[in-house]
mmCIF file of C-alpha atoms in Angstrom:
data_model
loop_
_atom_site.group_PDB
_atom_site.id
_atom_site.type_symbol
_atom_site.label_atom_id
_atom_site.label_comp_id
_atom_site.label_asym_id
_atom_site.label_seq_id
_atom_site.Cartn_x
_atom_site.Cartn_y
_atom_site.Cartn_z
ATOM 1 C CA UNK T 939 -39.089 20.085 -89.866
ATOM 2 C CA UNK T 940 -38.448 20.499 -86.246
ATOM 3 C CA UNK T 941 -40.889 21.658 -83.516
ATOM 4 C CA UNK T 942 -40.741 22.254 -79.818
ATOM 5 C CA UNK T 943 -43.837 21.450 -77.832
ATOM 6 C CA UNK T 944 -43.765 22.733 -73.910
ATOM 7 C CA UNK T 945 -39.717 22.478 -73.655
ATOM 8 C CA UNK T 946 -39.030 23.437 -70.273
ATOM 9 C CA UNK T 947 -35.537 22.830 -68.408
ATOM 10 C CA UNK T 948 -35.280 23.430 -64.832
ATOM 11 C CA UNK T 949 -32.198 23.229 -62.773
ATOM 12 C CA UNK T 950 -32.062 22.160 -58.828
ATOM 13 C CA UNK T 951 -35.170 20.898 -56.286
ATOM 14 C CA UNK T 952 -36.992 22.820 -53.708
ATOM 15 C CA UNK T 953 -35.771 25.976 -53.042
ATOM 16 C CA UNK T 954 -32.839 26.183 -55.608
ATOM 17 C CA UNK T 955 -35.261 25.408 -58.308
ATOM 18 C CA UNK T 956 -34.564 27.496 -61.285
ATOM 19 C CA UNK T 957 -36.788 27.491 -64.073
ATOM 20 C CA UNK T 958 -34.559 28.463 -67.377
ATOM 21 C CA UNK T 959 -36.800 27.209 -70.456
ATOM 22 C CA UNK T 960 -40.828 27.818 -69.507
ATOM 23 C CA UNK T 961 -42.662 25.808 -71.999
ATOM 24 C CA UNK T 962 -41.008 26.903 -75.287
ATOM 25 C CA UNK T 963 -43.604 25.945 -77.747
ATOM 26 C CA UNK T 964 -42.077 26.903 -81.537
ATOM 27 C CA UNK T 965 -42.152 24.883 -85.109
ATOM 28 C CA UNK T 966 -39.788 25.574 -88.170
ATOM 29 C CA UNK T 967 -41.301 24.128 -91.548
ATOM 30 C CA UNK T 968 -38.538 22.383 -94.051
ATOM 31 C CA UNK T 969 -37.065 25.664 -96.173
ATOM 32 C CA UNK T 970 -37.618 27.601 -93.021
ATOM 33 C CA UNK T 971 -35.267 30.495 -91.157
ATOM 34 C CA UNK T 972 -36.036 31.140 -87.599
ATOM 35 C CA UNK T 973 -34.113 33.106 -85.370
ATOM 36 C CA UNK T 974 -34.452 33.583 -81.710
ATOM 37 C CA UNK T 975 -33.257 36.819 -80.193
ATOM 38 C CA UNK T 976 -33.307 38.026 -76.941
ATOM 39 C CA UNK T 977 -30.817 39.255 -73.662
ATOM 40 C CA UNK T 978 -28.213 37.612 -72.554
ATOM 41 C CA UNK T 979 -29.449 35.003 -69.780
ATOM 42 C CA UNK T 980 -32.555 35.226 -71.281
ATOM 43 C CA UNK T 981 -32.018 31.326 -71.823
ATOM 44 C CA UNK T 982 -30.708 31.038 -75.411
ATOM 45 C CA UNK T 983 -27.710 28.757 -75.112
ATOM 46 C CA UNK T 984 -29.908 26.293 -72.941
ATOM 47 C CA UNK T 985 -32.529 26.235 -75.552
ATOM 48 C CA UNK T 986 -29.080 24.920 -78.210
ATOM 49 C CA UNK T 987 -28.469 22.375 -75.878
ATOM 50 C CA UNK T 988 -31.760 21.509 -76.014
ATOM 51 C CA UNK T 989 -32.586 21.033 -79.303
ATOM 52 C CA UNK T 990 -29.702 19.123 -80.361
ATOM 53 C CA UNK T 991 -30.088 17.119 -77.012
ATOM 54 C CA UNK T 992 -26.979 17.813 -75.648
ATOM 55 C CA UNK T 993 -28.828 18.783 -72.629
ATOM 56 C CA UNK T 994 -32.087 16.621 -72.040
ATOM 57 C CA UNK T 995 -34.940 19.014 -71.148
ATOM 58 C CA UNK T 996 -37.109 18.672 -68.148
ATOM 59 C CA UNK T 997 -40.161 18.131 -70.081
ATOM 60 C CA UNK T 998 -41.584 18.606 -73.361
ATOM 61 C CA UNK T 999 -40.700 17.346 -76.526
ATOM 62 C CA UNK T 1000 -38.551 17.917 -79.652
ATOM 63 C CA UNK T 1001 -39.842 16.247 -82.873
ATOM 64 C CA UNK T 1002 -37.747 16.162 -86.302
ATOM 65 C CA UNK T 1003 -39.691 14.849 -89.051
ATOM 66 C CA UNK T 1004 -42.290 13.589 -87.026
ATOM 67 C CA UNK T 1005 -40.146 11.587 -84.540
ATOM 68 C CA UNK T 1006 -40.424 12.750 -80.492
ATOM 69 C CA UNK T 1007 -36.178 12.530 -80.299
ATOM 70 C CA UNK T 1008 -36.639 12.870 -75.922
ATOM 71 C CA UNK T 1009 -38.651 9.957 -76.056
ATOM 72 C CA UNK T 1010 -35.637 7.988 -77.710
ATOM 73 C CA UNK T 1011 -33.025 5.052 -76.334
ATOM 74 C CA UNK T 1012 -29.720 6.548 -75.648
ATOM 75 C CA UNK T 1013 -28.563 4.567 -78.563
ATOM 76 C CA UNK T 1014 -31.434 5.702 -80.949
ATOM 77 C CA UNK T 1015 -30.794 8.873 -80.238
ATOM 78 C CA UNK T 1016 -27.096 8.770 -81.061
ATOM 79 C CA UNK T 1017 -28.497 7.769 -84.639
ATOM 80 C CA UNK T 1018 -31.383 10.668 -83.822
ATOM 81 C CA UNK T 1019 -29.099 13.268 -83.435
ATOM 82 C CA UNK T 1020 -27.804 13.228 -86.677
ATOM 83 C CA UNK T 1021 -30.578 14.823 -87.784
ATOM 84 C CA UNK T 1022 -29.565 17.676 -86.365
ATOM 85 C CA UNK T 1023 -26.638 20.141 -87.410
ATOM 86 C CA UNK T 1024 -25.078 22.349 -84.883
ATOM 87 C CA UNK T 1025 -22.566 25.319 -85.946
ATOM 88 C CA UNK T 1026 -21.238 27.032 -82.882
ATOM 89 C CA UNK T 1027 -19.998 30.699 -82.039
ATOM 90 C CA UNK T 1028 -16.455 30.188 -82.055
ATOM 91 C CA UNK T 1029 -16.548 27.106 -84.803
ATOM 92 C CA UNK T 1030 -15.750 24.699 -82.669
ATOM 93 C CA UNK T 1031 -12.827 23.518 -84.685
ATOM 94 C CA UNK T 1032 -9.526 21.468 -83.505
ATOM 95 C CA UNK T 1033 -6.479 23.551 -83.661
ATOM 96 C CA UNK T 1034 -4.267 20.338 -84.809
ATOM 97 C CA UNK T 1035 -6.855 19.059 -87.827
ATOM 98 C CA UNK T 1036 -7.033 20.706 -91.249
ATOM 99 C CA UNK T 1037 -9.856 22.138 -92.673
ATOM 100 C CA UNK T 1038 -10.234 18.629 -94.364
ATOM 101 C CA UNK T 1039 -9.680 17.070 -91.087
ATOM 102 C CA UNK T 1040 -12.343 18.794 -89.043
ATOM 103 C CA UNK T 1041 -14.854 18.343 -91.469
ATOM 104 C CA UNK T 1042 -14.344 14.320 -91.576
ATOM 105 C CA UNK T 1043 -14.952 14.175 -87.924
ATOM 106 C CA UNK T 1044 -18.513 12.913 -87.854
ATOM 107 C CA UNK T 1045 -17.790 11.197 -90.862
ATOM 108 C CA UNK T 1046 -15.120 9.340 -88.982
ATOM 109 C CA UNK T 1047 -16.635 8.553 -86.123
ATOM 110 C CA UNK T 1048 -19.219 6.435 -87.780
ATOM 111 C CA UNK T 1049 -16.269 4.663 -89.522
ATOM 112 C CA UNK T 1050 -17.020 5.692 -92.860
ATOM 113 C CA UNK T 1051 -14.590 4.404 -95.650
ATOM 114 C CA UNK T 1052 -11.573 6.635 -96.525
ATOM 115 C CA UNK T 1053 -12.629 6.932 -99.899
ATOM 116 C CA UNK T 1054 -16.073 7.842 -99.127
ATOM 117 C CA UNK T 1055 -14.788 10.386 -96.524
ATOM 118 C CA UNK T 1056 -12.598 11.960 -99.159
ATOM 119 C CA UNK T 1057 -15.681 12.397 -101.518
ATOM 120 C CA UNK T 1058 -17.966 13.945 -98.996
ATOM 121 C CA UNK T 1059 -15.479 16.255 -97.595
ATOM 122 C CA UNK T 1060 -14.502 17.412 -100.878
ATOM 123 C CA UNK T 1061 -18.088 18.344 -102.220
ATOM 124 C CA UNK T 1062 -18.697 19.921 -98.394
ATOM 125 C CA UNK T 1063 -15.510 22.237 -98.874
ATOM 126 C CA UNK T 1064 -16.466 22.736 -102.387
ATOM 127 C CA UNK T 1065 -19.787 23.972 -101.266
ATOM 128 C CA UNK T 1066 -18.840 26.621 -98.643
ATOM 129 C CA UNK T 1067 -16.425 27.903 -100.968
ATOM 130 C CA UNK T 1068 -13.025 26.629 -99.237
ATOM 131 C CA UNK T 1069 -11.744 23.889 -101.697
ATOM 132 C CA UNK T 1070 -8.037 25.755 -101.960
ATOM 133 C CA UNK T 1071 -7.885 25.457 -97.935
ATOM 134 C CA UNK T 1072 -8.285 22.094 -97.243
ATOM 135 C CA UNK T 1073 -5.100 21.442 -96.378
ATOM 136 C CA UNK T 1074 -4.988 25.011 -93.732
ATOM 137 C CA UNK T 1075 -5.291 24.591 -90.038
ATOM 138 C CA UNK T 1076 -7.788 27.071 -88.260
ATOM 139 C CA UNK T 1077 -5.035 29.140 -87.547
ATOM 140 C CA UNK T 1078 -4.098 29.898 -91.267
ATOM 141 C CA UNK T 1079 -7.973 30.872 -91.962
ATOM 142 C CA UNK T 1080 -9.762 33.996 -91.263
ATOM 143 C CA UNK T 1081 -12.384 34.124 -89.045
ATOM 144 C CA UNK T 1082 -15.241 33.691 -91.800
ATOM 145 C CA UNK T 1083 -13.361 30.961 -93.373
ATOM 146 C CA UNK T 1084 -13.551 28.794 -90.118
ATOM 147 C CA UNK T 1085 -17.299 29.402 -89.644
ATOM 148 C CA UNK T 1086 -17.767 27.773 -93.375
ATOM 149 C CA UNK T 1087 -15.425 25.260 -92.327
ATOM 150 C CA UNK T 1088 -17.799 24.435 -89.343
ATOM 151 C CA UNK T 1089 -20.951 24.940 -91.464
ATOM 152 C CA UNK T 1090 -19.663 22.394 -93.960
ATOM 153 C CA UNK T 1091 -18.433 19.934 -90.904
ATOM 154 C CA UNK T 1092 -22.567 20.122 -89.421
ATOM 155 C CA UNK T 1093 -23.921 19.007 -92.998
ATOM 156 C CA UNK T 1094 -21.446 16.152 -92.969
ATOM 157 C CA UNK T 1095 -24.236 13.831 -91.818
ATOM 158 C CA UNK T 1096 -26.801 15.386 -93.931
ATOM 159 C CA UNK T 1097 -29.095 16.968 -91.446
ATOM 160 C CA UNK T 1098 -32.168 17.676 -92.056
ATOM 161 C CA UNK T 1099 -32.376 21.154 -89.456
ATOM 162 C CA UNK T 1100 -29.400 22.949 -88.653
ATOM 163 C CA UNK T 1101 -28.975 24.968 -85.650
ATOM 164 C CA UNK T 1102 -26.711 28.243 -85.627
ATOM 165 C CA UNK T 1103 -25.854 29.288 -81.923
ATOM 166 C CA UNK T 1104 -24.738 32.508 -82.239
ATOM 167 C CA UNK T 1105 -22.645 31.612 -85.303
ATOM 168 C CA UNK T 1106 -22.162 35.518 -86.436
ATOM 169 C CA UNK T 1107 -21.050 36.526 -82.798
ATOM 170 C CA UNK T 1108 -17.672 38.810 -83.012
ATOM 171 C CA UNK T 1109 -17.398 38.787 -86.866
ATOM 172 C CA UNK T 1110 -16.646 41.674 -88.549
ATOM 173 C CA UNK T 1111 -20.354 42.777 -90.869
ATOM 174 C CA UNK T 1112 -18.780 41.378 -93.979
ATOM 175 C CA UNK T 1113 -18.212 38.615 -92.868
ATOM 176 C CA UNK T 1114 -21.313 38.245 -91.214
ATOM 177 C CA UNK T 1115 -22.943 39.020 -94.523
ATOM 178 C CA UNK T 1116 -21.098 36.173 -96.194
ATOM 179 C CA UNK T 1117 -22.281 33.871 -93.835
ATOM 180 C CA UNK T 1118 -25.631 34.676 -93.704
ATOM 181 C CA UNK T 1119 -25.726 34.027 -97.728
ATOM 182 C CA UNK T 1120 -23.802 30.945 -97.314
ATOM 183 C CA UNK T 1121 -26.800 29.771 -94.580
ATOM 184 C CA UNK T 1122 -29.198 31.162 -96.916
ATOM 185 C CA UNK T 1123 -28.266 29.481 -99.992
ATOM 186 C CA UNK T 1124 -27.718 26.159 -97.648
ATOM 187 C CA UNK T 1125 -31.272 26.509 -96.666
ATOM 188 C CA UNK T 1126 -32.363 26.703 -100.294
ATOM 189 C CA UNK T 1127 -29.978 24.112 -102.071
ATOM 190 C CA UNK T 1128 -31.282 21.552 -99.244
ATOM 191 C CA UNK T 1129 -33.757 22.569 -98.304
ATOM 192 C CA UNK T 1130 -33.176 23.000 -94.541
ATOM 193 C CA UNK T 1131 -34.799 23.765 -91.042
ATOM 194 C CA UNK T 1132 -32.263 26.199 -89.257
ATOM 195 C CA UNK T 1133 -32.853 27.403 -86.023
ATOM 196 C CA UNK T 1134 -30.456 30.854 -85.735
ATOM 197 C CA UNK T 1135 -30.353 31.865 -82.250
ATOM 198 C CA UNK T 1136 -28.128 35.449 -82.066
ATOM 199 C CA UNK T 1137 -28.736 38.641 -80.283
ATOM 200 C CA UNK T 1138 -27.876 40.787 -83.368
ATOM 201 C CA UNK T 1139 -30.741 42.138 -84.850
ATOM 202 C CA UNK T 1140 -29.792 43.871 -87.655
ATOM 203 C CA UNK T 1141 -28.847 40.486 -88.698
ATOM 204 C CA UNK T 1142 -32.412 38.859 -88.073
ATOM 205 C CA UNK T 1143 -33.720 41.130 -91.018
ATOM 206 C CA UNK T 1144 -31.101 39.457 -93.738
ATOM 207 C CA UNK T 1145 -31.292 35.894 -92.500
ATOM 208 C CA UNK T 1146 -34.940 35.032 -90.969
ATOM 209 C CA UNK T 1147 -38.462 34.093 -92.068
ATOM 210 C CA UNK T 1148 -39.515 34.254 -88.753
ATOM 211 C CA UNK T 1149 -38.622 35.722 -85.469
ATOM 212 C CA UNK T 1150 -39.207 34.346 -81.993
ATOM 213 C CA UNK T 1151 -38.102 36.834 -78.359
ATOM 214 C CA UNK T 1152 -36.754 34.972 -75.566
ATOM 215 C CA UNK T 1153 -36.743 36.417 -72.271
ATOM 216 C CA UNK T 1154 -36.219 35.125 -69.114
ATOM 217 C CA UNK T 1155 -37.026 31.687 -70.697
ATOM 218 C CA UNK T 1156 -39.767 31.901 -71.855
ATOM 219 C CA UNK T 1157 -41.056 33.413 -75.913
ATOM 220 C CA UNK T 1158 -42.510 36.402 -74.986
ATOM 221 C CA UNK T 1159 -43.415 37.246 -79.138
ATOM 222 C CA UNK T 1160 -42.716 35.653 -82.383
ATOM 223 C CA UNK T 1161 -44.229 36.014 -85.706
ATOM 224 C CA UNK T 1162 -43.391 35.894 -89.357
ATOM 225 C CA UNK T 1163 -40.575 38.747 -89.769
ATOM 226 C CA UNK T 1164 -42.480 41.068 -92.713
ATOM 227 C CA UNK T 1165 -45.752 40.827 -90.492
ATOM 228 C CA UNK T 1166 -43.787 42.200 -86.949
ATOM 229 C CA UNK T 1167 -42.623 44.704 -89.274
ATOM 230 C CA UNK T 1168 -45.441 46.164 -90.369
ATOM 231 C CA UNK T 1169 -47.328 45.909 -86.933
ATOM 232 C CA UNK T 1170 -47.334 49.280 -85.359
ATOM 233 C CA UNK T 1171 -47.673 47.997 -82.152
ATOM 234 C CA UNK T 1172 -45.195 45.089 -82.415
ATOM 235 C CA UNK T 1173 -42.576 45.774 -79.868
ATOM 236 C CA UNK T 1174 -40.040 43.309 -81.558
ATOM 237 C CA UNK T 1175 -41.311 44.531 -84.746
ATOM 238 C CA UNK T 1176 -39.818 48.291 -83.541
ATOM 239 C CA UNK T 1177 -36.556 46.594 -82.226
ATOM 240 C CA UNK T 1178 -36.202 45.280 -85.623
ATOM 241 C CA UNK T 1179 -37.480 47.786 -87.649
ATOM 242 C CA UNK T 1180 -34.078 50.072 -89.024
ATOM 243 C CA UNK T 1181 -34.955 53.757 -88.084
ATOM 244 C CA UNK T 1182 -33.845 56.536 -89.926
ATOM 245 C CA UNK T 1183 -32.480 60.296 -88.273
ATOM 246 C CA UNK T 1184 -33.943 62.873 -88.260
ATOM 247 C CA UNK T 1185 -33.061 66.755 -90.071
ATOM 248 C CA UNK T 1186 -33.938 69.697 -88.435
ATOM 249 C CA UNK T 1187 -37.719 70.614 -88.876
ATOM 250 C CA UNK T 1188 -39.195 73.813 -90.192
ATOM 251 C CA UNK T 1189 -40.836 76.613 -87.897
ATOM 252 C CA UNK T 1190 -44.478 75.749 -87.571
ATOM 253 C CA UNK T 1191 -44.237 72.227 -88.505
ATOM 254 C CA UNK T 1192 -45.285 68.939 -86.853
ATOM 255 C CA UNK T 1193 -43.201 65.857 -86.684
ATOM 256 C CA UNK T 1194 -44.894 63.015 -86.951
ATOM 257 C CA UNK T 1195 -43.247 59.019 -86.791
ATOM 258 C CA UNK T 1196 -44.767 56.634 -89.200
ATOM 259 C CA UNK T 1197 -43.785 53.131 -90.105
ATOM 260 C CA UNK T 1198 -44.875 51.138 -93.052
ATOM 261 C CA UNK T 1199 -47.520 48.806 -92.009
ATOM 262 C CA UNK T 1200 -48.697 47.525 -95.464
ATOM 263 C CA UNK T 1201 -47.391 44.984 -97.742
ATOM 264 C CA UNK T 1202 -48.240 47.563 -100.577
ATOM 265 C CA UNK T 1203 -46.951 51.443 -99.572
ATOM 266 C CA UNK T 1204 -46.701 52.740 -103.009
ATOM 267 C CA UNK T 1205 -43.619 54.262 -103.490
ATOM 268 C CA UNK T 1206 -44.743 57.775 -104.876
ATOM 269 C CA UNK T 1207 -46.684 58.322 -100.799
ATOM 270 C CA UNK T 1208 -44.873 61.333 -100.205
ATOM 271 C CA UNK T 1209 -46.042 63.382 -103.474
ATOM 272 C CA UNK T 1210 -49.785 61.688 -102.973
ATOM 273 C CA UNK T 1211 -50.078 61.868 -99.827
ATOM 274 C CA UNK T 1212 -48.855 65.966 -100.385
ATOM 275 C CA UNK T 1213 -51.564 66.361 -102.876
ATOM 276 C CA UNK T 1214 -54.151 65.507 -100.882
ATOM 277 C CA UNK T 1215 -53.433 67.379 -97.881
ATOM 278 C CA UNK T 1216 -52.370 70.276 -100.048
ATOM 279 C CA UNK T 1217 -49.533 70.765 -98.399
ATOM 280 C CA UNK T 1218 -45.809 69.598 -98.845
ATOM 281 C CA UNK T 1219 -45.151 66.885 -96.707
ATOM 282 C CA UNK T 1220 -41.372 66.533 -95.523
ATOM 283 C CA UNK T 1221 -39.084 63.513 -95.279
ATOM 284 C CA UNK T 1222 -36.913 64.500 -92.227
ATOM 285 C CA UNK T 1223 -34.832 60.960 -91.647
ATOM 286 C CA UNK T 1224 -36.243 57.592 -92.882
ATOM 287 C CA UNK T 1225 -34.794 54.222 -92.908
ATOM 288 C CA UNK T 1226 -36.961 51.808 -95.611
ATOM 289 C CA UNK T 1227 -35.903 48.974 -97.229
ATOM 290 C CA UNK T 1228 -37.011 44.818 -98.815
ATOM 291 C CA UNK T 1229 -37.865 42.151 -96.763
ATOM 292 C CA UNK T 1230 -39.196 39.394 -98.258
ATOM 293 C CA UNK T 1231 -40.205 40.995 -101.108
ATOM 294 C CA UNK T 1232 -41.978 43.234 -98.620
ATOM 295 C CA UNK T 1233 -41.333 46.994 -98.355
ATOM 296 C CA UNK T 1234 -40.395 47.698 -94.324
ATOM 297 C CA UNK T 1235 -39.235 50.646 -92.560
ATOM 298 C CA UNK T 1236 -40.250 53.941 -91.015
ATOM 299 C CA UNK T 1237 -40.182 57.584 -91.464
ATOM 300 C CA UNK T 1238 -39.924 60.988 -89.884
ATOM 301 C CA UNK T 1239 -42.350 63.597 -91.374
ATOM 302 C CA UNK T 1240 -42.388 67.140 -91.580
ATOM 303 C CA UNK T 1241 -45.953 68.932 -91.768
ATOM 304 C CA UNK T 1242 -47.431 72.167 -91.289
ATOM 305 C CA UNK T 1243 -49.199 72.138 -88.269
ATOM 306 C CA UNK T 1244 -52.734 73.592 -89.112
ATOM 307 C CA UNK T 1245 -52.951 70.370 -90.755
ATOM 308 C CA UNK T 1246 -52.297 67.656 -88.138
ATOM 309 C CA UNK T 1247 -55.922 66.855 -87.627
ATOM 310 C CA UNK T 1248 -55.884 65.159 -90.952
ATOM 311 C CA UNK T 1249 -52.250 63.640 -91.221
ATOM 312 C CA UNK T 1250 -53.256 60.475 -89.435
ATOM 313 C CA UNK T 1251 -56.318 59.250 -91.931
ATOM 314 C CA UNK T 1252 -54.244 60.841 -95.106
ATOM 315 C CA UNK T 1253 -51.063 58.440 -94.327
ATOM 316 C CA UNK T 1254 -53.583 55.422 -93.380
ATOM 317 C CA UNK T 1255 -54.385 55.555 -97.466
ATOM 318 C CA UNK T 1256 -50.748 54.600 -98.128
ATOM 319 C CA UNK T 1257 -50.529 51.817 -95.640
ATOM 320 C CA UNK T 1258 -48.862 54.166 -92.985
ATOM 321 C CA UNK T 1259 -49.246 54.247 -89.376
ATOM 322 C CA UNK T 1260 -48.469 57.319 -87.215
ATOM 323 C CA UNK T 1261 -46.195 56.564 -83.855
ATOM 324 C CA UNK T 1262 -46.137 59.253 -82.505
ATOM 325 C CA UNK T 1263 -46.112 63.326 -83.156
ATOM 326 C CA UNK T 1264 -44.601 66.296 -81.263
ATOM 327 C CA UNK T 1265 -44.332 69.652 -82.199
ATOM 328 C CA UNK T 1266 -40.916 70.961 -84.152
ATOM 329 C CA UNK T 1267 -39.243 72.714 -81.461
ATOM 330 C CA UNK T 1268 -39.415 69.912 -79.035
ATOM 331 C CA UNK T 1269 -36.857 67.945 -81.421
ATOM 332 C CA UNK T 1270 -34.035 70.154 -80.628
ATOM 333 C CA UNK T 1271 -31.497 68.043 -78.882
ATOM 334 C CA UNK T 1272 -33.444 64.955 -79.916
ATOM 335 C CA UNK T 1273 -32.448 64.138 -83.372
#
């Protein structure tokens, strides 16, 4: 478990002050993904060197497993730190060390035994998947490769949270999907608190539990991922939220926007919801799909027009929530 109480970092006195990190207030249960998203300066990289204590915040506090690690000796919280795994963008990794190599590092610095080092950094590599490229240097492995090579070098120590600073940037989407499963399946096998700070969103939806919005340094919403989802009004919950496009409507329909705002839209809507407004209704673009278990996504709706007055409460039955609605000919040059 790790939790951030009031974090703030502030840079320069007086007039140069600079607040980056405004009282970041956040806490990631054991088993738990949460990612933070937001712009670029929003304060994201900061908040990494915060958390792992690279950078000592201002004020505040970070606790893992119930210990306050800024309250700490420098030399407890060299042991502290431990706790806490950091994969980086670029990996991180030294251009003269093996894959073997690079993942003994913190194992070596602590003066582990060779034949203890061996052992770990054999069930490490065996774990991400990179057993046959042990021997490799980072410039005989692919991009993906040297990400797992840096994933398995941060559970070297056996951390109890891991934090991921923007460890998808610049890969290529299957790659990024490998990763994500490898951190996944991490988080389940052990059991782990990550922290996965990125600015890709479409990657926040296969990874996270939860979701927290940095901007301007301070965490402007957060929430549980399946419950920003279905919140109409949610504006990280629309960011997220995969949109489908829209068809050309018919003359004398309405378009309406809807988005699934139920953990229980049954999956027959469209014919029931056409039955009871006696009416066809018309699936123009939509974009749905699992999260959690959970059923996310929106729509865009043809329907006659005489029968707008009623659309709203009909779709409500279903666990859907109307957007928005214009009338069919102000789509052309829209869609």
């Amino acid at each position: 478990m790790i939790e951030l109480t009031d974090l703030t970092k502030v840079y320069g006195r007086g007039d140069d002050r600079t607040v980056v990190l405004d009282r970041i207030n956040f806490r990631v249960e054991q088993g738990e993904i949460l990612a933070v998203v937001g712009p670029s300066g929003a304060g994201k990289s900061t908040l990494a060197q915060c958390i792992n204590l690279l950078t000592l915040p201002t004020a505040g506090s970070v606790v893992v497993n119930g210990e306050d690690l800024t309250t700490l000796s420098s030399q407890k919280l060299r042991v502290a730190r431990r706790r806490i795994g950091t994969v980086f963008q670029s990996s991180g990794l030294f251009e003269r060390r093996t894959a073997a190599e690079n993942v003994a590092l913190p194992l070596d610095y602590l003066g582990v035994t060779a034949d203890e080092s061996r052992r770990r950094v054999a069930e490490l590599l065996d774990r991400v998947g990179l057993t046959s490229r042990a021997n490799h240097y980072p410039f005989q492995l692919s991009g993906g490769q040297r990400q797992r090579v840096g994933i398995a070098r941060a559970l070297a120590l056996r951390p109890s949270v891991l934090l991921s600073d923007e460890a998808t940037a610049g890969l290529d989407p299957t790659t990024t999907s490998s990763v994500v499963d490898l951190l996944r399946e991490l988080r389940d096998d052990l059991n782990l608190s990550i922290v996965f700070i990125t600015h890709e969103m479409d990657t926040v939806l296969k990874i996270a539990d939860s979701v927290a919005r940095l901007d301007h340094g301070s965490i402007v919403e957060s929430g549980r991922v399946v419950d920003l989802l279905t919140d109409p009004a949610s504006s990280l919950g629309a960011e997220l939220r995969p949109q489908g496009v829209a068809a050309d409507a018919a003359d004398g329909q309405r378009i309406w926007q809807v988005v699934y705002d139920a953990p229980d839209v049954p999956s027959d809507w469209i014919s029931r919801a056409s039955t009871d407004l006696g009416a066809p209704v018309a699936v123009l673009g939509a974009s749905v799909q699992s999260v959690g278990g959970v059923t996310v996504g929106s729509a865009t709706l043809g329907i006659t027009e005489a029968l707008s007055a009623r659309v709203p409460e009909v779709l409500r039955r279903y666990g859907l929530a109307t957007v928005g609605a214009r009338a069919a000919q102000e789509l052309e040059g829209v869609a």
